[in-house]
Short mmCIF file of C-alpha atoms and ligand atoms in Angstrom, two decimals:
data_model
loop_
_atom_site.label_atom_id
_atom_site.label_comp_id
_atom_site.label_asym_id
_atom_site.label_seq_id
_atom_site.Cartn_x
_atom_site.Cartn_y
_atom_site.Cartn_z
CA UNK A 1 21.21 1.44 -13.04
CA UNK A 2 24.87 0.30 -12.83
CA UNK A 3 23.96 -3.05 -11.60
CA UNK A 4 21.60 -2.34 -8.89
CA UNK A 5 18.13 -3.83 -9.45
CA UNK A 6 14.77 -2.64 -8.14
CA UNK A 7 11.25 -3.29 -8.67
CA UNK A 8 8.99 -0.31 -10.42
CA UNK A 9 5.43 -1.64 -10.10
CA UNK A 10 2.23 0.63 -10.35
CA UNK A 11 -0.81 1.82 -8.13
CA UNK A 12 -4.11 0.70 -9.97
CA UNK A 13 -7.78 1.98 -8.87
CA UNK A 14 -9.48 0.68 -12.09
CA UNK A 15 -9.40 -2.32 -14.18
CA UNK A 16 -9.45 -0.57 -17.20
CA UNK A 17 -5.92 0.36 -16.26
CA UNK A 18 -4.57 -3.31 -16.57
CA UNK A 19 -3.34 -3.12 -20.37
CA UNK A 20 -1.06 -0.58 -19.28
CA UNK A 21 0.92 -3.02 -17.21
CA UNK A 22 2.08 -4.77 -20.18
CA UNK A 23 2.31 -1.93 -22.47
CA UNK A 24 4.29 0.16 -20.11
CA UNK A 25 6.54 -2.78 -19.13
CA UNK A 26 5.48 -2.61 -15.48
CA UNK A 27 6.71 -4.80 -13.16
CA UNK A 28 3.53 -5.50 -11.35
CA UNK A 29 0.94 -4.21 -9.19
CA UNK A 30 2.06 -2.60 -6.07
CA UNK A 31 -0.86 -1.02 -4.83
CA UNK A 32 -4.67 -2.42 -5.91
CA UNK A 33 -6.62 0.09 -4.23
CA UNK A 34 -9.93 -1.97 -4.02
CA UNK A 35 -12.07 0.60 -2.50
CA UNK A 36 -11.62 2.38 -5.97
CA UNK A 37 -12.77 -0.80 -7.78
CA UNK A 38 -15.86 -0.77 -5.40
CA UNK A 39 -16.53 2.87 -5.98
CA UNK A 40 -20.23 3.28 -7.74
CA UNK A 41 -21.46 0.04 -6.48
CA UNK A 42 -24.81 0.17 -4.89
CA UNK A 43 -24.14 -3.02 -2.47
CA UNK A 44 -21.24 -4.79 -1.20
CA UNK A 45 -19.97 -6.46 -3.88
CA UNK A 46 -20.27 -10.49 -3.25
CA UNK A 47 -17.45 -12.63 -2.69
CA UNK A 48 -17.93 -13.81 -6.55
CA UNK A 49 -18.08 -10.33 -8.09
CA UNK A 50 -14.93 -9.31 -6.08
CA UNK A 51 -13.47 -12.99 -7.24
CA UNK A 52 -13.95 -12.04 -10.93
CA UNK A 53 -12.22 -8.51 -10.38
CA UNK A 54 -9.17 -10.21 -8.63
CA UNK A 55 -9.30 -12.92 -11.20
CA UNK A 56 -9.19 -10.48 -14.36
CA UNK A 57 -6.40 -8.64 -12.47
CA UNK A 58 -4.28 -11.52 -11.89
CA UNK A 59 -4.85 -12.90 -15.37
CA UNK A 60 -3.95 -9.64 -17.22
CA UNK A 61 -0.42 -9.25 -15.39
CA UNK A 62 0.73 -12.99 -14.53
CA UNK A 63 3.36 -13.77 -14.01
CA UNK A 64 3.83 -10.47 -12.60
CA UNK A 65 3.23 -10.02 -8.83
CA UNK A 66 -0.36 -8.27 -7.82
CA UNK A 67 -0.70 -6.49 -4.44
CA UNK A 68 -3.97 -6.28 -3.06
CA UNK A 69 -4.67 -3.75 -0.50
CA UNK A 70 -7.96 -4.64 1.54
CA UNK A 71 -10.75 -2.20 1.79
CA UNK A 72 -9.48 1.46 2.81
CA UNK A 73 -12.58 3.00 3.50
CA UNK A 74 -13.51 6.14 5.40
CA UNK A 75 -12.20 9.65 5.58
CA UNK A 76 -11.30 10.75 2.18
CA UNK A 77 -12.38 7.58 0.75
CA UNK A 78 -16.28 6.94 0.80
CA UNK A 79 -18.48 4.13 -0.75
CA UNK A 80 -22.16 4.71 -1.42
CA UNK A 81 -22.96 1.29 0.45
CA UNK A 82 -20.99 1.92 3.63
CA UNK A 83 -22.88 4.36 6.03
CA UNK A 84 -20.27 5.49 8.59
CA UNK A 85 -21.81 7.30 11.67
CA UNK A 86 -20.63 10.79 11.54
CA UNK A 87 -17.25 11.20 13.31
CA UNK A 88 -15.56 14.35 14.50
CA UNK A 89 -12.43 13.69 12.89
CA UNK A 90 -12.88 10.91 10.54
CA UNK A 91 -9.32 10.81 9.52
CA UNK A 92 -8.73 9.76 12.94
CA UNK A 93 -11.75 7.62 13.13
CA UNK A 94 -13.04 4.36 11.74
CA UNK A 95 -11.14 3.63 8.47
CA UNK A 96 -8.96 1.13 6.83
CA UNK A 97 -8.49 -2.14 8.75
CA UNK A 98 -10.56 -0.43 11.66
CA UNK A 99 -13.64 -0.54 9.77
CA UNK A 100 -12.87 -4.13 8.49
CA UNK A 101 -12.34 -5.24 11.87
CA UNK A 102 -15.40 -3.80 13.18
CA UNK A 103 -17.32 -5.62 10.10
CA UNK A 104 -15.29 -9.19 10.21
CA UNK A 105 -17.93 -10.92 7.95
CA UNK A 106 -17.65 -8.37 5.29
CA UNK A 107 -13.80 -8.44 5.41
CA UNK A 108 -13.62 -12.45 5.23
CA UNK A 109 -15.98 -11.91 1.97
CA UNK A 110 -12.92 -9.87 0.58
CA UNK A 111 -10.28 -12.46 2.25
CA UNK A 112 -12.16 -15.36 0.72
CA UNK A 113 -12.08 -13.90 -2.60
CA UNK A 114 -8.52 -12.88 -2.69
CA UNK A 115 -7.41 -16.36 -1.34
CA UNK A 116 -9.08 -18.20 -3.94
CA UNK A 117 -7.76 -15.68 -6.89
CA UNK A 118 -4.12 -16.73 -5.54
CA UNK A 119 -4.53 -19.91 -7.24
CA UNK A 120 -4.46 -17.99 -10.44
CA UNK A 121 -1.15 -16.11 -10.23
CA UNK A 122 1.44 -14.35 -7.68
CA UNK A 123 -0.77 -12.26 -5.09
CA UNK A 124 0.31 -10.16 -2.02
CA UNK A 125 -2.33 -8.82 0.18
CA UNK A 126 -1.83 -5.96 2.33
CA UNK A 127 -3.54 -4.45 5.23
CA UNK A 128 -4.06 -0.71 5.44
CA UNK A 129 -3.95 1.65 8.33
CA UNK A 130 -2.31 -0.84 10.93
CA UNK A 131 -0.99 0.87 14.33
CA UNK A 132 -0.19 -2.18 16.31
CA UNK A 133 0.56 -6.21 16.42
CA UNK A 134 -2.93 -7.11 17.90
CA UNK A 135 -4.65 -5.51 14.90
CA UNK A 136 -2.26 -7.91 12.84
CA UNK A 137 -3.01 -11.20 15.01
CA UNK A 138 -6.98 -10.35 14.60
CA UNK A 139 -6.52 -10.33 11.10
CA UNK A 140 -4.28 -13.60 11.02
CA UNK A 141 -7.33 -14.93 12.89
CA UNK A 142 -9.76 -13.70 10.24
CA UNK A 143 -7.59 -15.08 7.62
CA UNK A 144 -7.25 -18.84 9.32
CA UNK A 145 -11.10 -18.53 9.60
CA UNK A 146 -11.07 -17.63 5.84
CA UNK A 147 -9.12 -20.75 4.74
CA UNK A 148 -11.11 -22.84 7.03
CA UNK A 149 -14.36 -21.84 5.41
CA UNK A 150 -13.30 -22.05 1.84
CA UNK A 151 -11.91 -25.71 2.74
CA UNK A 152 -15.26 -26.67 3.81
CA UNK A 153 -16.53 -25.51 0.46
CA UNK A 154 -13.58 -27.56 -1.18
CA UNK A 155 -12.58 -24.34 -2.87
CA UNK A 156 -8.84 -24.08 -3.59
CA UNK A 157 -6.26 -21.25 -2.32
CA UNK A 158 -2.95 -20.67 -3.18
CA UNK A 159 0.27 -19.27 -1.21
CA UNK A 160 -0.04 -15.48 -0.36
CA UNK A 161 2.41 -13.22 1.03
CA UNK A 162 1.50 -10.83 3.85
CA UNK A 163 2.17 -7.29 4.41
CA UNK A 164 0.80 -3.90 5.75
CA UNK A 165 0.71 -0.50 4.46
CA UNK A 166 3.31 1.52 7.22
CA UNK A 167 1.32 4.89 7.34
CA UNK A 168 1.27 5.79 11.07
CA UNK A 169 4.09 6.85 13.25
CA UNK A 170 2.64 4.26 15.69
CA UNK A 171 3.33 1.31 12.96
CA UNK A 172 7.09 2.46 12.53
CA UNK A 173 7.45 2.32 16.43
CA UNK A 174 5.55 -0.77 16.44
CA UNK A 175 7.42 -2.53 13.10
CA UNK A 176 9.72 -4.93 15.17
CA UNK A 177 6.73 -6.60 16.92
CA UNK A 178 5.00 -6.93 13.41
CA UNK A 179 7.67 -7.69 11.39
CA UNK A 180 7.90 -11.53 12.37
CA UNK A 181 4.52 -11.67 11.10
CA UNK A 182 5.23 -10.25 7.58
CA UNK A 183 6.75 -11.02 4.32
CA UNK A 184 6.70 -7.46 3.25
CA UNK A 185 5.74 -3.85 3.79
CA UNK A 186 4.94 -1.04 2.10
CA UNK A 187 5.20 2.67 2.95
CA UNK A 188 2.17 4.59 2.66
CA UNK A 189 3.81 8.01 2.63
CA UNK A 190 0.51 10.15 1.91
CA UNK A 191 -1.00 9.12 4.95
CA UNK A 192 2.33 8.73 6.90
CA UNK A 193 2.68 12.28 6.26
CA UNK A 194 -0.50 13.38 7.33
CA UNK A 195 -0.12 11.47 10.60
CA UNK A 196 3.08 12.54 11.16
CA UNK A 197 3.13 16.13 10.30
CA UNK A 198 -0.49 16.43 11.49
CA UNK A 199 -1.78 17.97 8.27
CA UNK A 200 -5.01 16.75 6.86
CA UNK A 201 -3.82 15.86 3.26
CA UNK A 202 -6.71 17.05 1.97
CA UNK A 203 -6.50 20.83 2.88
CA UNK A 204 -4.91 22.75 -0.01
CA UNK A 205 -4.11 25.67 2.31
CA UNK A 206 -1.37 23.50 3.83
CA UNK A 207 -0.21 21.11 1.13
CA UNK A 208 2.39 23.42 -0.33
CA UNK A 209 3.99 24.35 3.46
CA UNK A 210 3.99 20.79 4.79
CA UNK A 211 5.38 18.79 1.96
CA UNK A 212 5.85 14.87 2.26
CA UNK A 213 9.31 15.53 1.04
CA UNK A 214 10.43 17.03 4.31
CA UNK A 215 13.09 16.07 6.91
CA UNK A 216 10.64 14.23 9.26
CA UNK A 217 9.24 12.35 6.53
CA UNK A 218 12.46 11.19 4.80
CA UNK A 219 13.71 10.28 8.61
CA UNK A 220 11.09 8.28 8.84
CA UNK A 221 11.39 6.29 5.86
CA UNK A 222 14.95 5.62 6.38
CA UNK A 223 13.82 4.09 9.80
CA UNK A 224 11.22 1.70 8.36
CA UNK A 225 14.05 0.70 5.55
CA UNK A 226 16.53 -0.29 8.28
CA UNK A 227 14.32 -1.91 10.59
CA UNK A 228 12.91 -4.08 7.64
CA UNK A 229 16.48 -4.62 6.36
CA UNK A 230 17.50 -6.24 9.79
CA UNK A 231 14.82 -8.83 9.17
CA UNK A 232 15.53 -9.18 5.49
CA UNK A 233 11.91 -8.05 5.02
CA UNK A 234 11.54 -6.29 1.59
CA UNK A 235 10.17 -2.63 1.54
CA UNK A 236 8.31 -1.00 -1.06
CA UNK A 237 6.61 2.54 -1.03
CA UNK A 238 3.16 3.58 -2.58
CA UNK A 239 2.75 7.00 -1.72
CA UNK A 240 2.86 10.02 -4.20
CA UNK A 241 6.39 10.31 -3.51
CA UNK A 242 7.34 7.27 -5.51
CA UNK A 243 5.60 8.91 -8.57
CA UNK A 244 7.72 11.89 -8.66
CA UNK A 245 10.59 11.62 -10.94
CA UNK A 246 12.71 13.96 -8.82
CA UNK A 247 12.04 12.10 -5.72
CA UNK A 248 11.92 8.62 -6.67
CA UNK A 249 15.73 8.06 -7.30
CA UNK A 250 16.48 9.37 -3.71
CA UNK A 251 13.65 6.71 -2.24
CA UNK A 252 16.01 4.01 -4.27
CA UNK A 253 19.04 5.82 -2.88
CA UNK A 254 17.65 5.45 0.71
CA UNK A 255 17.48 1.69 0.09
CA UNK A 256 13.84 0.74 -0.88
CA UNK A 257 13.44 -2.44 -2.86
CA UNK A 258 10.67 -1.18 -5.03
CA UNK A 259 8.52 1.34 -5.74
CA UNK A 260 4.85 1.34 -6.62
CA UNK A 261 4.33 4.67 -9.11
CA UNK A 262 1.11 5.90 -10.59
CA UNK A 263 0.72 4.96 -13.98
CA UNK A 264 0.36 8.69 -15.08
CA UNK A 265 4.09 9.38 -14.41
CA UNK A 266 5.55 5.70 -14.70
CA UNK A 267 7.67 6.33 -17.58
CA UNK A 268 9.16 9.93 -16.49
CA UNK A 269 10.00 7.81 -12.99
CA UNK A 270 11.51 5.12 -14.76
CA UNK A 271 13.56 7.08 -17.00
CA UNK A 272 14.85 9.25 -14.05
CA UNK A 273 15.94 6.10 -12.41
CA UNK A 274 17.11 4.09 -15.42
CA UNK A 275 19.29 6.92 -16.53
CA UNK A 276 20.94 7.63 -13.08
CA UNK A 277 23.83 5.85 -11.23
CA UNK A 278 23.00 4.20 -8.18
CA UNK A 279 26.29 5.74 -6.42
CA UNK A 280 24.58 9.19 -6.97
CA UNK A 281 21.36 8.36 -5.68
CA UNK A 282 22.88 7.15 -2.34
CA UNK A 283 25.00 10.06 -2.46
CA UNK A 284 22.01 12.13 -2.61
CA UNK A 285 19.93 10.11 -0.02
CA UNK A 286 22.43 10.41 2.51
CA UNK A 287 22.73 14.40 1.93
CA UNK A 288 19.03 14.34 2.16
CA UNK A 289 19.30 12.48 5.55
CA UNK A 290 21.34 15.19 6.86
CA UNK A 291 18.99 17.99 5.85
CA UNK A 292 17.05 19.73 8.69
CA UNK A 293 15.15 22.08 6.51
CA UNK A 294 12.34 21.50 3.80
CA UNK A 295 14.27 24.48 1.90
CA UNK A 296 17.57 22.18 2.03
CA UNK A 297 15.57 19.43 0.49
CA UNK A 298 13.95 21.78 -1.82
CA UNK A 299 16.90 21.94 -3.86
CA UNK A 300 16.27 18.54 -5.35
CA UNK A 301 13.01 19.58 -6.86
C1 PEP B 401 -0.52 6.33 1.20
O1 PEP B 401 -1.24 6.55 2.10
O2 PEP B 401 0.74 6.76 0.85
C2 PEP B 401 -1.44 5.33 0.03
C3 PEP B 401 -0.53 4.88 -0.71
O3 PEP B 401 -2.59 5.22 0.37
P1 PEP B 401 -3.77 6.25 0.06
O4 PEP B 401 -3.20 7.38 -0.69
O5 PEP B 401 -5.04 5.25 -1.11
O6 PEP B 401 -4.11 6.49 1.31
MG1 MG B 402 -3.10 5.47 2.72
#
């Protein structure tokens, strides 16, 4: 792409996908959905079990980066060994870091396993469903406690980059207060659309009418990029938008530093980006930002 470089990574949810990172020339893992790794388990994975999973992942892709998202359970993502109380609105309920912060011991098992694996390669960790800086401060406290526990056990840990998944409108509004604590951010456009448009992402009746490729979401993505760029924080996008070869070039034109793409569409997305001109992408992005109607955006599809 005429001199402009971006990183194209992938979303992973199963260890048997790891071979494809090398085979397809993928720049690394931009989203490891850890709850998918734990699916089918009858009991919470121990620190050692988790360490082995992260070790296998890092060793398979080193020296490329592995971005581990901490457990994102709740709403549309259920695990056999986690019994959440019945909630009237699960998507607005206990999920993502809300669950992790309510269950700090279980959360620290995951943090310790990730920290230990960080001695083996390049690991970033990111936290899902964050709304505000207090949650981040609480997480950082648990991270510090996890490091202390490892030290007491004389177990090593490496340096780890910290990020959040930006997937609620509140996270965007509160981003300036959170950026000072972060090394990177990744936009979760699936949930960001669900919460911005107030549309259940699992409801097939509404999914066509309220596409994530809509003016409110494009504006939100641009706002996030601008806020992060002011603080020199790198911005990725890991939702489905990045996996659409028609939309991914426009996302690059908006100024994203990297995309995390589903393995299944990695090659067509890469081809769409590599065969295009960055100038053209920025022009398309500018036109999209001026679009006030979904129908105007639809011409790119
Ligand atoms: C997202 O919300 O865009 C995202 C990448 O995470 P998930 O689809 O796993 O919620
Ligand atoms: Mg999400």
